[in-house]
Amino acid sequence: MQEWITYLENLFGREYPDLPDINNFIQQIQPLVMQFFTRTLDLLTTSITAALEFLLVLVLTLMLLANPQPYRNLFVRFFPSFYRQRVDEILSRCATGLESWTVGALIEMMFIATLSGIS
């Protein structure tokens, strides 16, 4: 390796006298290499964190969709006993409203897709 560096210094040293020596070059490139590795590590950790958070949301969503009643009952228990019937009624109305909104959104999507396919 040292022979190769010496060869390059001799080769380019004659044509380019303003080139820095190898020690100066290493001092200049070291912060860039450290910055590259730091950013690569940050990108890797951010990507892994995002993937794990997505997986967590997916698992929780599937759990709630598979059997929502125990979670609903637990939520209702957070309220005082005299409000529990009212909370359950409000949750039922919210569920009905959300179901109606979802059906409306699906109809709208089919309508837009049909018109887009026609044109």
Short mmCIF file of C-alpha atoms in Angstrom, two decimals:
data_model
loop_
_atom_site.label_atom_id
_atom_site.label_comp_id
_atom_site.label_asym_id
_atom_site.label_seq_id
_atom_site.Cartn_x
_atom_site.Cartn_y
_atom_site.Cartn_z
CA MET A 1 0.00 0.00 0.00
CA GLN A 2 2.83 2.37 0.88
CA GLU A 3 4.52 1.63 -2.44
CA TRP A 4 1.31 2.42 -4.28
CA ILE A 5 0.91 5.73 -2.38
CA THR A 6 4.52 6.63 -3.11
CA TYR A 7 4.00 5.78 -6.77
CA LEU A 8 0.92 8.02 -6.96
CA GLU A 9 2.71 10.84 -5.14
CA ASN A 10 5.59 10.61 -7.59
CA LEU A 11 3.27 10.37 -10.58
CA PHE A 12 0.92 13.18 -9.70
CA GLY A 13 3.37 15.21 -7.67
CA ARG A 14 5.25 16.23 -10.78
CA GLU A 15 2.16 17.21 -12.75
CA TYR A 16 0.17 18.65 -9.83
CA PRO A 17 2.51 20.23 -7.30
CA ASP A 18 -0.37 21.75 -5.27
CA LEU A 19 -1.83 18.37 -4.23
CA PRO A 20 -1.88 17.80 -0.47
CA ASP A 21 0.14 14.98 0.99
CA ILE A 22 -1.55 11.81 2.18
CA ASN A 23 -1.66 12.86 5.87
CA ASN A 24 -3.33 16.14 5.00
CA PHE A 25 -5.77 14.27 2.76
CA ILE A 26 -6.69 11.86 5.57
CA GLN A 27 -7.28 14.77 7.95
CA GLN A 28 -9.58 16.41 5.40
CA ILE A 29 -11.57 13.29 4.55
CA GLN A 30 -11.98 11.96 8.11
CA PRO A 31 -14.88 14.33 9.03
CA LEU A 32 -16.64 13.45 5.78
CA VAL A 33 -16.34 9.73 6.45
CA MET A 34 -17.59 10.17 10.01
CA GLN A 35 -20.51 12.27 8.78
CA PHE A 36 -21.35 9.62 6.17
CA PHE A 37 -21.39 6.82 8.75
CA THR A 38 -23.39 8.93 11.20
CA ARG A 39 -26.03 9.75 8.60
CA THR A 40 -26.15 6.15 7.42
CA LEU A 41 -26.69 4.95 10.98
CA ASP A 42 -29.39 7.60 11.50
CA LEU A 43 -31.13 6.49 8.32
CA LEU A 44 -30.96 2.85 9.37
CA THR A 45 -32.33 3.46 12.86
CA THR A 46 -35.08 5.74 11.54
CA SER A 47 -36.09 3.13 8.97
CA ILE A 48 -36.19 0.34 11.54
CA THR A 49 -38.17 2.53 13.95
CA ALA A 50 -40.71 3.42 11.26
CA ALA A 51 -41.10 -0.24 10.25
CA LEU A 52 -41.62 -1.33 13.87
CA GLU A 53 -44.13 1.46 14.51
CA PHE A 54 -46.04 0.49 11.37
CA LEU A 55 -46.04 -3.14 12.51
CA LEU A 56 -47.32 -2.11 15.95
CA VAL A 57 -50.18 -0.09 14.46
CA LEU A 58 -51.04 -2.95 12.11
CA VAL A 59 -51.12 -5.52 14.92
CA LEU A 60 -53.20 -3.28 17.19
CA THR A 61 -55.62 -2.55 14.34
CA LEU A 62 -56.04 -6.23 13.58
CA MET A 63 -56.59 -6.99 17.27
CA LEU A 64 -59.28 -4.31 17.51
CA LEU A 65 -60.96 -5.46 14.30
CA ALA A 66 -60.90 -9.14 15.23
CA ASN A 67 -62.62 -8.76 18.60
CA PRO A 68 -63.56 -5.16 19.52
CA GLN A 69 -66.03 -5.90 22.32
CA PRO A 70 -63.52 -6.52 25.16
CA TYR A 71 -61.68 -3.28 24.31
CA ARG A 72 -64.97 -1.39 24.14
CA ASN A 73 -66.05 -2.79 27.51
CA LEU A 74 -62.70 -1.80 29.01
CA PHE A 75 -63.07 1.72 27.62
CA VAL A 76 -66.58 2.05 29.06
CA ARG A 77 -65.30 0.97 32.49
CA PHE A 78 -63.09 4.08 32.65
CA PHE A 79 -66.24 6.15 33.18
CA PRO A 80 -68.31 6.32 36.36
CA SER A 81 -71.10 3.74 36.57
CA PHE A 82 -73.89 6.29 36.07
CA TYR A 83 -72.30 7.41 32.72
CA ARG A 84 -71.54 3.96 31.32
CA GLN A 85 -74.90 3.48 29.58
CA ARG A 86 -74.58 6.93 27.96
CA VAL A 87 -70.99 6.22 26.87
CA ASP A 88 -72.09 2.91 25.34
CA GLU A 89 -74.89 4.68 23.48
CA ILE A 90 -72.47 7.34 22.17
CA LEU A 91 -70.04 4.64 21.02
CA SER A 92 -72.87 2.86 19.20
CA ARG A 93 -73.85 6.07 17.42
CA CYS A 94 -70.22 6.72 16.50
CA ALA A 95 -69.90 3.20 15.10
CA THR A 96 -73.08 3.65 13.03
CA GLY A 97 -71.88 7.02 11.75
CA LEU A 98 -68.45 5.64 10.87
CA GLU A 99 -70.00 2.68 9.05
CA SER A 100 -72.25 5.02 7.06
CA TRP A 101 -69.33 7.29 6.22
CA THR A 102 -67.25 4.29 5.06
CA VAL A 103 -70.06 3.04 2.81
CA GLY A 104 -70.46 6.55 1.38
CA ALA A 105 -66.73 6.84 0.74
CA LEU A 106 -66.72 3.45 -1.02
CA ILE A 107 -69.66 4.47 -3.22
CA GLU A 108 -67.89 7.73 -4.06
CA MET A 109 -64.67 5.86 -4.92
CA MET A 110 -66.55 3.47 -7.21
CA PHE A 111 -68.30 6.42 -8.88
CA ILE A 112 -65.00 8.24 -9.46
CA ALA A 113 -63.32 5.06 -10.72
CA THR A 114 -66.19 4.43 -13.14
CA LEU A 115 -66.10 7.97 -14.49
CA SER A 116 -62.29 7.84 -14.76
CA GLY A 117 -62.52 4.55 -16.64
CA ILE A 118 -65.10 5.97 -19.04
CA SER A 119 -63.06 9.05 -19.88
#
